[in-house]
Amino acid sequence: MNIVKESQGGQRAPVSGEDLALISALARKEMGAEEVYTFSVRLCDNEVDRDFERFAPQTLEELAGLFVGKSGIFDHQWSAQGQAARIYKTEVIRETALTRAGDPYCWLKGYAYMVRTDKTKDLIAEIEGGIKKEVSVGCAVERSVCSICGKDLCKESCGHKKGEVYDGRLCYASLEGAADAYEFSFVAVPAQPRAGVVKGRGSGLMRLKDLAAGDGQLERELKQLEEEARMGRDYLKGLRDEVVRLGLLAGLGLEREVLQSMADKLDYEQLLSAKEAYGRRAGERYPIRPQLSYGQREEKNQADGAFLI
Ligand SMILES: [Zn+2]
């Protein structure tokens, strides 16, 4: 069973001589303290999450070994450029606070390094500045054990409902038997922390195609999603063009290239807001045909040449 968990991460860690030796061993060459940037991340913990699942403390110990040498990627991009960080050391930290399951809280701390280059400069600044805060980890466990009856939920369902309390005991799934650790990734700060669990089949969590392969229903669903995504991208492109057009009409004093580059950075909601605001401005400037601001394309009958972009 593959899982992805998210948590807080990205803390500066000092480089000791001992750390440099570990890093050099992984990098297979001697690294100087000034060549690497190191930081620590909270990879995962034993707290019961909002899906009522948690890593058992023993699983964290097992994952500690598996995560050494694994890569950290950024924004879920599998580009070579993105695979810029690597975990060189891990440690299970035990605290006195209790989890919702009633046992001491512990978490897996990963120490990661990045080679300082022009390409990693901006990322390092983002980590230092605390922008890249959330970390998600991908790993595989063998069992998902019901906390009430001990049955392996990967194999059978037991009738207990996760999140319910039975005789004062919270029902949750305990993730046990770490089989593999894939990577950790910084995710663009999500609205809510610990944004949940993605469960998959087979290996390679990030590759939906692999997950769907051989399953007709899943493949159809994936194809449908791809088609919808393509249509969404086309629509977004149209929306961006419209924002640029209206921005020019609104007389903001910005060049087309500047507007285009701004529009490229906006997400859907922001584009809609920009379209509305620019449309209003454009409508005020050209009160004769304000409705043109809202996408009615009557270029052929246009009285005012200013609308032709
Ligand atoms: Zn059960």
PDB file of C-alpha atoms and ligand atoms in Angstrom:
ATOM      1  CA  MET A   1       0.000   0.000   0.000  1.00  0.00           C
ATOM      2  CA  ASN A   2       1.460   3.321  -1.065  1.00  0.00           C
ATOM      3  CA  ILE A   3       0.883   6.447   0.888  1.00  0.00           C
ATOM      4  CA  VAL A   4       1.652  10.120   0.770  1.00  0.00           C
ATOM      5  CA  LYS A   5       1.577  12.166   3.950  1.00  0.00           C
ATOM      6  CA  GLU A   6       2.166  15.835   4.393  1.00  0.00           C
ATOM      7  CA  SER A   7       3.653  17.782   7.256  1.00  0.00           C
ATOM      8  CA  GLN A   8       5.598  20.898   8.157  1.00  0.00           C
ATOM      9  CA  GLY A   9       9.167  21.067   6.991  1.00  0.00           C
ATOM     10  CA  GLY A  10      12.055  23.204   5.896  1.00  0.00           C
ATOM     11  CA  GLN A  11      14.170  24.212   8.840  1.00  0.00           C
ATOM     12  CA  ARG A  12      17.747  25.340   8.666  1.00  0.00           C
ATOM     13  CA  ALA A  13      20.265  22.900  10.081  1.00  0.00           C
ATOM     14  CA  PRO A  14      23.959  23.533  10.722  1.00  0.00           C
ATOM     15  CA  VAL A  15      26.574  21.514   8.826  1.00  0.00           C
ATOM     16  CA  SER A  16      28.939  19.631  11.066  1.00  0.00           C
ATOM     17  CA  GLY A  17      32.030  17.764   9.957  1.00  0.00           C
ATOM     18  CA  GLU A  18      30.176  14.550  10.591  1.00  0.00           C
ATOM     19  CA  ASP A  19      27.322  15.705   8.344  1.00  0.00           C
ATOM     20  CA  LEU A  20      29.765  16.694   5.632  1.00  0.00           C
ATOM     21  CA  ALA A  21      31.214  13.190   5.703  1.00  0.00           C
ATOM     22  CA  LEU A  22      27.744  11.668   5.264  1.00  0.00           C
ATOM     23  CA  ILE A  23      26.957  14.094   2.437  1.00  0.00           C
ATOM     24  CA  SER A  24      30.274  13.438   0.722  1.00  0.00           C
ATOM     25  CA  ALA A  25      29.619   9.699   0.901  1.00  0.00           C
ATOM     26  CA  LEU A  26      26.235  10.137  -0.791  1.00  0.00           C
ATOM     27  CA  ALA A  27      27.566  12.603  -3.348  1.00  0.00           C
ATOM     28  CA  ARG A  28      30.539  10.309  -3.978  1.00  0.00           C
ATOM     29  CA  LYS A  29      32.909  13.235  -3.765  1.00  0.00           C
ATOM     30  CA  GLU A  30      34.404  15.486  -1.122  1.00  0.00           C
ATOM     31  CA  MET A  31      32.018  18.345  -0.346  1.00  0.00           C
ATOM     32  CA  GLY A  32      32.982  21.551   1.438  1.00  0.00           C
ATOM     33  CA  ALA A  33      30.716  23.263   3.961  1.00  0.00           C
ATOM     34  CA  GLU A  34      30.318  26.234   1.650  1.00  0.00           C
ATOM     35  CA  GLU A  35      29.229  24.042  -1.257  1.00  0.00           C
ATOM     36  CA  VAL A  36      26.144  22.614   0.404  1.00  0.00           C
ATOM     37  CA  TYR A  37      23.008  23.972   1.934  1.00  0.00           C
ATOM     38  CA  THR A  38      21.439  21.797   4.614  1.00  0.00           C
ATOM     39  CA  PHE A  39      18.051  21.921   6.231  1.00  0.00           C
ATOM     40  CA  SER A  40      15.782  19.635   8.159  1.00  0.00           C
ATOM     41  CA  VAL A  41      12.247  18.536   7.376  1.00  0.00           C
ATOM     42  CA  ARG A  42       9.510  16.960   9.421  1.00  0.00           C
ATOM     43  CA  LEU A  43       8.844  14.000   7.196  1.00  0.00           C
ATOM     44  CA  CYS A  44       6.022  12.286   9.052  1.00  0.00           C
ATOM     45  CA  ASP A  45       4.771  11.515  12.535  1.00  0.00           C
ATOM     46  CA  ASN A  46       2.594   9.159  14.531  1.00  0.00           C
ATOM     47  CA  GLU A  47      -0.324  11.539  14.985  1.00  0.00           C
ATOM     48  CA  VAL A  48      -3.705  10.319  13.798  1.00  0.00           C
ATOM     49  CA  ASP A  49      -4.477  12.418  10.730  1.00  0.00           C
ATOM     50  CA  ARG A  50      -7.782  13.630   9.405  1.00  0.00           C
ATOM     51  CA  ASP A  51      -8.235  10.392   7.489  1.00  0.00           C
ATOM     52  CA  PHE A  52      -7.831   8.604  10.823  1.00  0.00           C
ATOM     53  CA  GLU A  53      -4.611   6.960   9.801  1.00  0.00           C
ATOM     54  CA  ARG A  54      -1.214   7.154  11.350  1.00  0.00           C
ATOM     55  CA  PHE A  55       2.257   5.689  11.156  1.00  0.00           C
ATOM     56  CA  ALA A  56       2.979   3.434  14.099  1.00  0.00           C
ATOM     57  CA  PRO A  57       6.109   4.531  16.033  1.00  0.00           C
ATOM     58  CA  GLN A  58       7.840   1.347  14.881  1.00  0.00           C
ATOM     59  CA  THR A  59       7.016   2.241  11.239  1.00  0.00           C
ATOM     60  CA  LEU A  60       8.731   5.607  11.723  1.00  0.00           C
ATOM     61  CA  GLU A  61      11.849   3.768  12.910  1.00  0.00           C
ATOM     62  CA  GLU A  62      11.743   1.590   9.802  1.00  0.00           C
ATOM     63  CA  LEU A  63      11.148   4.562   7.508  1.00  0.00           C
ATOM     64  CA  ALA A  64      14.122   6.344   9.098  1.00  0.00           C
ATOM     65  CA  GLY A  65      16.471   3.854   7.454  1.00  0.00           C
ATOM     66  CA  LEU A  66      14.613   3.816   4.149  1.00  0.00           C
ATOM     67  CA  PHE A  67      14.614   7.579   3.642  1.00  0.00           C
ATOM     68  CA  VAL A  68      18.400   8.002   3.787  1.00  0.00           C
ATOM     69  CA  GLY A  69      19.663   8.769   0.273  1.00  0.00           C
ATOM     70  CA  LYS A  70      16.197   9.541  -1.067  1.00  0.00           C
ATOM     71  CA  SER A  71      15.565  12.661  -3.094  1.00  0.00           C
ATOM     72  CA  GLY A  72      13.488  15.672  -2.289  1.00  0.00           C
ATOM     73  CA  ILE A  73      11.597  17.130  -5.186  1.00  0.00           C
ATOM     74  CA  PHE A  74       9.886  20.440  -5.583  1.00  0.00           C
ATOM     75  CA  ASP A  75       6.303  21.064  -6.593  1.00  0.00           C
ATOM     76  CA  HIS A  76       5.859  17.491  -7.722  1.00  0.00           C
ATOM     77  CA  GLN A  77       7.998  18.002 -10.765  1.00  0.00           C
ATOM     78  CA  TRP A  78      10.094  15.067 -11.721  1.00  0.00           C
ATOM     79  CA  SER A  79      12.564  17.157 -13.647  1.00  0.00           C
ATOM     80  CA  ALA A  80      16.242  16.594 -13.144  1.00  0.00           C
ATOM     81  CA  GLN A  81      16.427  20.165 -12.015  1.00  0.00           C
ATOM     82  CA  GLY A  82      13.727  19.528  -9.458  1.00  0.00           C
ATOM     83  CA  GLN A  83      15.491  16.613  -7.808  1.00  0.00           C
ATOM     84  CA  ALA A  84      17.748  18.982  -6.021  1.00  0.00           C
ATOM     85  CA  ALA A  85      17.692  17.862  -2.395  1.00  0.00           C
ATOM     86  CA  ARG A  86      18.730  14.607  -0.795  1.00  0.00           C
ATOM     87  CA  ILE A  87      18.278  13.182   2.657  1.00  0.00           C
ATOM     88  CA  TYR A  88      21.585  12.262   4.256  1.00  0.00           C
ATOM     89  CA  LYS A  89      20.481  11.545   7.822  1.00  0.00           C
ATOM     90  CA  THR A  90      17.278  10.788   9.703  1.00  0.00           C
ATOM     91  CA  GLU A  91      16.266  10.648  13.308  1.00  0.00           C
ATOM     92  CA  VAL A  92      13.072   9.774  15.178  1.00  0.00           C
ATOM     93  CA  ILE A  93      12.335  12.567  17.653  1.00  0.00           C
ATOM     94  CA  ARG A  94      10.298  11.641  20.709  1.00  0.00           C
ATOM     95  CA  GLU A  95       8.271  14.200  22.557  1.00  0.00           C
ATOM     96  CA  THR A  96       6.286  14.163  25.784  1.00  0.00           C
ATOM     97  CA  ALA A  97       3.008  15.346  24.241  1.00  0.00           C
ATOM     98  CA  LEU A  98       0.464  12.642  23.569  1.00  0.00           C
ATOM     99  CA  THR A  99      -1.151  11.775  20.253  1.00  0.00           C
ATOM    100  CA  ARG A 100      -4.893  11.354  19.779  1.00  0.00           C
ATOM    101  CA  ALA A 101      -4.213   7.652  20.071  1.00  0.00           C
ATOM    102  CA  GLY A 102      -2.900   8.318  23.593  1.00  0.00           C
ATOM    103  CA  ASP A 103       0.761   7.415  23.171  1.00  0.00           C
ATOM    104  CA  PRO A 104       3.798   9.750  23.117  1.00  0.00           C
ATOM    105  CA  TYR A 105       4.137  11.845  19.989  1.00  0.00           C
ATOM    106  CA  CYS A 106       7.137  11.109  17.816  1.00  0.00           C
ATOM    107  CA  TRP A 107       8.185  12.236  14.378  1.00  0.00           C
ATOM    108  CA  LEU A 108      10.697  11.418  11.719  1.00  0.00           C
ATOM    109  CA  LYS A 109      13.167  14.194  11.110  1.00  0.00           C
ATOM    110  CA  GLY A 110      15.037  14.213   7.839  1.00  0.00           C
ATOM    111  CA  TYR A 111      18.232  16.151   7.262  1.00  0.00           C
ATOM    112  CA  ALA A 112      18.592  17.134   3.637  1.00  0.00           C
ATOM    113  CA  TYR A 113      21.261  18.848   1.611  1.00  0.00           C
ATOM    114  CA  MET A 114      21.314  20.733  -1.638  1.00  0.00           C
ATOM    115  CA  VAL A 115      24.334  21.668  -3.670  1.00  0.00           C
ATOM    116  CA  ARG A 116      24.588  25.420  -3.905  1.00  0.00           C
ATOM    117  CA  THR A 117      24.386  26.454  -7.564  1.00  0.00           C
ATOM    118  CA  ASP A 118      22.794  29.246  -9.554  1.00  0.00           C
ATOM    119  CA  LYS A 119      19.894  26.911 -10.222  1.00  0.00           C
ATOM    120  CA  THR A 120      19.234  26.125  -6.569  1.00  0.00           C
ATOM    121  CA  LYS A 121      19.735  29.679  -5.313  1.00  0.00           C
ATOM    122  CA  ASP A 122      16.066  30.671  -5.523  1.00  0.00           C
ATOM    123  CA  LEU A 123      14.861  27.434  -3.958  1.00  0.00           C
ATOM    124  CA  ILE A 124      17.272  27.858  -1.070  1.00  0.00           C
ATOM    125  CA  ALA A 125      15.988  31.389  -0.549  1.00  0.00           C
ATOM    126  CA  GLU A 126      12.433  30.068  -0.474  1.00  0.00           C
ATOM    127  CA  ILE A 127      13.298  27.403   2.068  1.00  0.00           C
ATOM    128  CA  GLU A 128      15.155  29.936   4.199  1.00  0.00           C
ATOM    129  CA  GLY A 129      12.262  32.346   3.951  1.00  0.00           C
ATOM    130  CA  GLY A 130       9.842  29.671   5.045  1.00  0.00           C
ATOM    131  CA  ILE A 131       7.820  29.741   1.836  1.00  0.00           C
ATOM    132  CA  LYS A 132       8.287  26.059   1.159  1.00  0.00           C
ATOM    133  CA  LYS A 133       6.805  24.830   4.391  1.00  0.00           C
ATOM    134  CA  GLU A 134       4.780  21.762   3.622  1.00  0.00           C
ATOM    135  CA  VAL A 135       6.436  18.470   2.917  1.00  0.00           C
ATOM    136  CA  SER A 136       4.800  15.380   1.585  1.00  0.00           C
ATOM    137  CA  VAL A 137       6.337  11.950   1.693  1.00  0.00           C
ATOM    138  CA  GLY A 138       5.690   8.961  -0.484  1.00  0.00           C
ATOM    139  CA  CYS A 139       6.266   5.517   0.932  1.00  0.00           C
ATOM    140  CA  ALA A 140       4.900   2.016   0.962  1.00  0.00           C
ATOM    141  CA  VAL A 141       3.675   0.056   3.969  1.00  0.00           C
ATOM    142  CA  GLU A 142       2.604  -3.565   4.171  1.00  0.00           C
ATOM    143  CA  ARG A 143      -0.324  -3.294   6.523  1.00  0.00           C
ATOM    144  CA  SER A 144      -3.068  -0.916   7.537  1.00  0.00           C
ATOM    145  CA  VAL A 145      -4.144  -2.263  10.901  1.00  0.00           C
ATOM    146  CA  CYS A 146      -7.460  -1.504  12.635  1.00  0.00           C
ATOM    147  CA  SER A 147      -6.642  -0.061  16.071  1.00  0.00           C
ATOM    148  CA  ILE A 148      -9.666  -1.764  17.620  1.00  0.00           C
ATOM    149  CA  CYS A 149      -9.468  -5.356  16.391  1.00  0.00           C
ATOM    150  CA  GLY A 150      -6.039  -5.613  14.779  1.00  0.00           C
ATOM    151  CA  LYS A 151      -7.291  -6.806  11.401  1.00  0.00           C
ATOM    152  CA  ASP A 152      -5.300  -5.811   8.331  1.00  0.00           C
ATOM    153  CA  LEU A 153      -7.596  -3.473   6.406  1.00  0.00           C
ATOM    154  CA  CYS A 154      -5.577  -4.045   3.227  1.00  0.00           C
ATOM    155  CA  LYS A 155      -6.891  -7.607   3.227  1.00  0.00           C
ATOM    156  CA  GLU A 156     -10.302  -7.472   4.832  1.00  0.00           C
ATOM    157  CA  SER A 157     -12.730  -4.981   6.285  1.00  0.00           C
ATOM    158  CA  CYS A 158     -13.679  -5.487   9.919  1.00  0.00           C
ATOM    159  CA  GLY A 159     -16.782  -3.335  10.291  1.00  0.00           C
ATOM    160  CA  HIS A 160     -15.148  -0.827  12.620  1.00  0.00           C
ATOM    161  CA  LYS A 161     -15.466   2.722  11.399  1.00  0.00           C
ATOM    162  CA  LYS A 162     -12.401   4.928  11.434  1.00  0.00           C
ATOM    163  CA  GLY A 163     -12.978   8.029  13.549  1.00  0.00           C
ATOM    164  CA  GLU A 164     -15.569   6.346  15.790  1.00  0.00           C
ATOM    165  CA  VAL A 165     -14.858   5.726  19.435  1.00  0.00           C
ATOM    166  CA  TYR A 166     -15.355   2.196  20.763  1.00  0.00           C
ATOM    167  CA  ASP A 167     -15.319   1.822  24.562  1.00  0.00           C
ATOM    168  CA  GLY A 168     -13.300   5.012  24.862  1.00  0.00           C
ATOM    169  CA  ARG A 169     -10.794   3.952  22.179  1.00  0.00           C
ATOM    170  CA  LEU A 170     -10.464   5.888  18.934  1.00  0.00           C
ATOM    171  CA  CYS A 171     -10.646   3.727  15.828  1.00  0.00           C
ATOM    172  CA  TYR A 172      -7.900   4.519  13.329  1.00  0.00           C
ATOM    173  CA  ALA A 173      -5.717   2.661  10.882  1.00  0.00           C
ATOM    174  CA  SER A 174      -2.162   2.038  12.019  1.00  0.00           C
ATOM    175  CA  LEU A 175       0.247   1.996   9.070  1.00  0.00           C
ATOM    176  CA  GLU A 176       2.739  -0.765   9.724  1.00  0.00           C
ATOM    177  CA  GLY A 177       5.597  -2.605   8.074  1.00  0.00           C
ATOM    178  CA  ALA A 178       7.498   0.035   6.093  1.00  0.00           C
ATOM    179  CA  ALA A 179       8.377  -1.526   2.743  1.00  0.00           C
ATOM    180  CA  ASP A 180       9.860   1.387   0.851  1.00  0.00           C
ATOM    181  CA  ALA A 181      10.325   5.141   0.887  1.00  0.00           C
ATOM    182  CA  TYR A 182      10.179   6.939  -2.442  1.00  0.00           C
ATOM    183  CA  GLU A 183      10.863  10.597  -1.905  1.00  0.00           C
ATOM    184  CA  PHE A 184       9.768  13.699  -0.131  1.00  0.00           C
ATOM    185  CA  SER A 185       8.503  16.792  -1.843  1.00  0.00           C
ATOM    186  CA  PHE A 186       7.837  20.354  -0.989  1.00  0.00           C
ATOM    187  CA  VAL A 187       4.347  21.278  -1.953  1.00  0.00           C
ATOM    188  CA  ALA A 188       3.112  24.769  -2.654  1.00  0.00           C
ATOM    189  CA  VAL A 189       1.642  25.739   0.708  1.00  0.00           C
ATOM    190  CA  PRO A 190      -1.811  24.143   0.754  1.00  0.00           C
ATOM    191  CA  ALA A 191      -4.791  25.801   2.394  1.00  0.00           C
ATOM    192  CA  GLN A 192      -4.936  23.263   5.190  1.00  0.00           C
ATOM    193  CA  PRO A 193      -1.951  21.531   6.727  1.00  0.00           C
ATOM    194  CA  ARG A 194      -1.571  17.795   6.376  1.00  0.00           C
ATOM    195  CA  ALA A 195      -3.596  17.783   3.207  1.00  0.00           C
ATOM    196  CA  GLY A 196      -4.311  14.118   3.395  1.00  0.00           C
ATOM    197  CA  VAL A 197      -3.463  10.763   2.018  1.00  0.00           C
ATOM    198  CA  VAL A 198      -3.215   9.457  -1.496  1.00  0.00           C
ATOM    199  CA  LYS A 199      -3.359   5.733  -1.684  1.00  0.00           C
ATOM    200  CA  GLY A 200      -2.242   3.859  -4.712  1.00  0.00           C
ATOM    201  CA  ARG A 201      -1.619   0.436  -6.052  1.00  0.00           C
ATOM    202  CA  GLY A 202       1.681  -0.853  -7.319  1.00  0.00           C
ATOM    203  CA  SER A 203       4.728   1.362  -7.160  1.00  0.00           C
ATOM    204  CA  GLY A 204       5.322   4.979  -8.074  1.00  0.00           C
ATOM    205  CA  LEU A 205       2.757   7.164  -6.424  1.00  0.00           C
ATOM    206  CA  MET A 206       3.265  10.140  -8.641  1.00  0.00           C
ATOM    207  CA  ARG A 207       2.679   8.268 -11.874  1.00  0.00           C
ATOM    208  CA  LEU A 208      -1.061   7.982 -12.329  1.00  0.00           C
ATOM    209  CA  LYS A 209      -0.584   6.205 -15.647  1.00  0.00           C
ATOM    210  CA  ASP A 210       1.246   3.352 -13.958  1.00  0.00           C
ATOM    211  CA  LEU A 211      -1.405   3.134 -11.300  1.00  0.00           C
ATOM    212  CA  ALA A 212      -4.153   2.909 -13.887  1.00  0.00           C
ATOM    213  CA  ALA A 213      -2.356   0.517 -16.233  1.00  0.00           C
ATOM    214  CA  GLY A 214      -4.226  -2.714 -16.757  1.00  0.00           C
ATOM    215  CA  ASP A 215      -7.404  -1.469 -15.125  1.00  0.00           C
ATOM    216  CA  GLY A 216      -9.855  -0.541 -17.873  1.00  0.00           C
ATOM    217  CA  GLN A 217     -12.067   1.550 -15.628  1.00  0.00           C
ATOM    218  CA  LEU A 218      -9.157   3.545 -14.207  1.00  0.00           C
ATOM    219  CA  GLU A 219      -7.628   4.010 -17.639  1.00  0.00           C
ATOM    220  CA  ARG A 220     -10.918   5.374 -18.952  1.00  0.00           C
ATOM    221  CA  GLU A 221     -11.187   7.702 -15.973  1.00  0.00           C
ATOM    222  CA  LEU A 222      -7.650   8.902 -16.471  1.00  0.00           C
ATOM    223  CA  LYS A 223      -8.266   9.494 -20.164  1.00  0.00           C
ATOM    224  CA  GLN A 224     -11.378  11.466 -19.316  1.00  0.00           C
ATOM    225  CA  LEU A 225      -9.426  13.541 -16.794  1.00  0.00           C
ATOM    226  CA  GLU A 226      -6.671  14.202 -19.306  1.00  0.00           C
ATOM    227  CA  GLU A 227      -9.248  15.317 -21.837  1.00  0.00           C
ATOM    228  CA  GLU A 228     -10.895  17.589 -19.304  1.00  0.00           C
ATOM    229  CA  ALA A 229      -7.513  18.957 -18.251  1.00  0.00           C
ATOM    230  CA  ARG A 230      -6.705  19.711 -21.872  1.00  0.00           C
ATOM    231  CA  MET A 231      -9.996  21.546 -22.292  1.00  0.00           C
ATOM    232  CA  GLY A 232      -9.315  23.385 -19.034  1.00  0.00           C
ATOM    233  CA  ARG A 233      -5.914  24.481 -20.280  1.00  0.00           C
ATOM    234  CA  ASP A 234      -7.430  25.704 -23.554  1.00  0.00           C
ATOM    235  CA  TYR A 235     -10.055  27.612 -21.618  1.00  0.00           C
ATOM    236  CA  LEU A 236      -7.444  29.146 -19.315  1.00  0.00           C
ATOM    237  CA  LYS A 237      -5.409  30.229 -22.307  1.00  0.00           C
ATOM    238  CA  GLY A 238      -8.480  31.934 -23.766  1.00  0.00           C
ATOM    239  CA  LEU A 239      -9.118  33.599 -20.437  1.00  0.00           C
ATOM    240  CA  ARG A 240      -5.519  34.844 -20.258  1.00  0.00           C
ATOM    241  CA  ASP A 241      -5.757  36.273 -23.778  1.00  0.00           C
ATOM    242  CA  GLU A 242      -8.980  37.986 -22.783  1.00  0.00           C
ATOM    243  CA  VAL A 243      -7.382  39.510 -19.681  1.00  0.00           C
ATOM    244  CA  VAL A 244      -4.500  40.827 -21.787  1.00  0.00           C
ATOM    245  CA  ARG A 245      -6.932  42.262 -24.338  1.00  0.00           C
ATOM    246  CA  LEU A 246      -9.038  43.951 -21.661  1.00  0.00           C
ATOM    247  CA  GLY A 247      -5.925  45.130 -19.829  1.00  0.00           C
ATOM    248  CA  LEU A 248      -4.817  46.943 -22.974  1.00  0.00           C
ATOM    249  CA  LEU A 249      -8.278  48.407 -23.456  1.00  0.00           C
ATOM    250  CA  ALA A 250      -8.383  49.520 -19.828  1.00  0.00           C
ATOM    251  CA  GLY A 251      -5.465  51.804 -20.548  1.00  0.00           C
ATOM    252  CA  LEU A 252      -3.304  50.649 -17.687  1.00  0.00           C
ATOM    253  CA  GLY A 253      -0.248  51.929 -19.477  1.00  0.00           C
ATOM    254  CA  LEU A 254       1.274  48.463 -19.595  1.00  0.00           C
ATOM    255  CA  GLU A 255       2.823  46.846 -22.614  1.00  0.00           C
ATOM    256  CA  ARG A 256       1.234  43.718 -24.020  1.00  0.00           C
ATOM    257  CA  GLU A 257       4.270  41.639 -22.969  1.00  0.00           C
ATOM    258  CA  VAL A 258       3.987  42.844 -19.381  1.00  0.00           C
ATOM    259  CA  LEU A 259       0.253  42.103 -19.273  1.00  0.00           C
ATOM    260  CA  GLN A 260       0.843  38.698 -20.826  1.00  0.00           C
ATOM    261  CA  SER A 261       3.495  37.831 -18.298  1.00  0.00           C
ATOM    262  CA  MET A 262       1.212  38.964 -15.480  1.00  0.00           C
ATOM    263  CA  ALA A 263      -1.719  36.987 -16.840  1.00  0.00           C
ATOM    264  CA  ASP A 264       0.466  33.884 -17.145  1.00  0.00           C
ATOM    265  CA  LYS A 265       1.075  33.954 -13.411  1.00  0.00           C
ATOM    266  CA  LEU A 266      -2.568  34.318 -12.369  1.00  0.00           C
ATOM    267  CA  ASP A 267      -4.690  31.360 -11.366  1.00  0.00           C
ATOM    268  CA  TYR A 268      -8.285  30.856 -12.431  1.00  0.00           C
ATOM    269  CA  GLU A 269      -9.947  32.925  -9.684  1.00  0.00           C
ATOM    270  CA  GLN A 270      -7.465  35.735 -10.109  1.00  0.00           C
ATOM    271  CA  LEU A 271      -7.996  35.735 -13.858  1.00  0.00           C
ATOM    272  CA  LEU A 272     -11.736  36.070 -13.370  1.00  0.00           C
ATOM    273  CA  SER A 273     -11.189  39.009 -11.003  1.00  0.00           C
ATOM    274  CA  ALA A 274      -8.744  40.653 -13.379  1.00  0.00           C
ATOM    275  CA  LYS A 275     -11.105  40.131 -16.283  1.00  0.00           C
ATOM    276  CA  GLU A 276     -13.913  41.779 -14.364  1.00  0.00           C
ATOM    277  CA  ALA A 277     -11.814  44.711 -13.126  1.00  0.00           C
ATOM    278  CA  TYR A 278     -10.170  45.378 -16.487  1.00  0.00           C
ATOM    279  CA  GLY A 279     -13.503  44.909 -18.203  1.00  0.00           C
ATOM    280  CA  ARG A 280     -15.063  47.555 -15.994  1.00  0.00           C
ATOM    281  CA  ARG A 281     -12.202  49.983 -16.663  1.00  0.00           C
ATOM    282  CA  ALA A 282     -12.376  49.302 -20.359  1.00  0.00           C
ATOM    283  CA  GLY A 283     -16.132  49.827 -20.244  1.00  0.00           C
ATOM    284  CA  GLU A 284     -15.644  53.192 -18.553  1.00  0.00           C
ATOM    285  CA  ARG A 285     -13.128  54.288 -21.122  1.00  0.00           C
ATOM    286  CA  TYR A 286     -15.270  53.192 -24.019  1.00  0.00           C
ATOM    287  CA  PRO A 287     -18.813  53.638 -22.763  1.00  0.00           C
ATOM    288  CA  ILE A 288     -20.329  53.186 -26.201  1.00  0.00           C
ATOM    289  CA  ARG A 289     -19.838  49.437 -26.279  1.00  0.00           C
ATOM    290  CA  PRO A 290     -19.188  48.324 -22.697  1.00  0.00           C
ATOM    291  CA  GLN A 291     -20.651  44.897 -23.350  1.00  0.00           C
ATOM    292  CA  LEU A 292     -17.624  44.145 -25.506  1.00  0.00           C
ATOM    293  CA  SER A 293     -15.641  43.927 -22.314  1.00  0.00           C
ATOM    294  CA  TYR A 294     -17.445  40.762 -21.497  1.00  0.00           C
ATOM    295  CA  GLY A 295     -16.451  38.715 -24.385  1.00  0.00           C
ATOM    296  CA  GLN A 296     -19.012  39.409 -27.079  1.00  0.00           C
ATOM    297  CA  ARG A 297     -16.981  39.308 -30.196  1.00  0.00           C
ATOM    298  CA  GLU A 298     -18.536  41.596 -32.757  1.00  0.00           C
ATOM    299  CA  GLU A 299     -15.295  42.768 -34.251  1.00  0.00           C
ATOM    300  CA  LYS A 300     -16.859  43.074 -37.687  1.00  0.00           C
ATOM    301  CA  ASN A 301     -19.342  45.768 -36.697  1.00  0.00           C
ATOM    302  CA  GLN A 302     -17.072  47.657 -34.396  1.00  0.00           C
ATOM    303  CA  ALA A 303     -17.471  51.373 -34.550  1.00  0.00           C
ATOM    304  CA  ASP A 304     -14.445  52.085 -32.449  1.00  0.00           C
ATOM    305  CA  GLY A 305     -11.165  50.892 -33.846  1.00  0.00           C
ATOM    306  CA  ALA A 306      -9.654  50.874 -30.374  1.00  0.00           C
ATOM    307  CA  PHE A 307     -11.327  47.557 -29.710  1.00  0.00           C
ATOM    308  CA  LEU A 308      -9.352  45.872 -32.405  1.00  0.00           C
ATOM    309  CA  ILE A 309      -6.257  44.460 -30.835  1.00  0.00           C
TER     310      ILE A 309
HETATM  311 ZN    ZN B   1     -11.558  -3.489  13.379  1.00  0.00          ZN
END
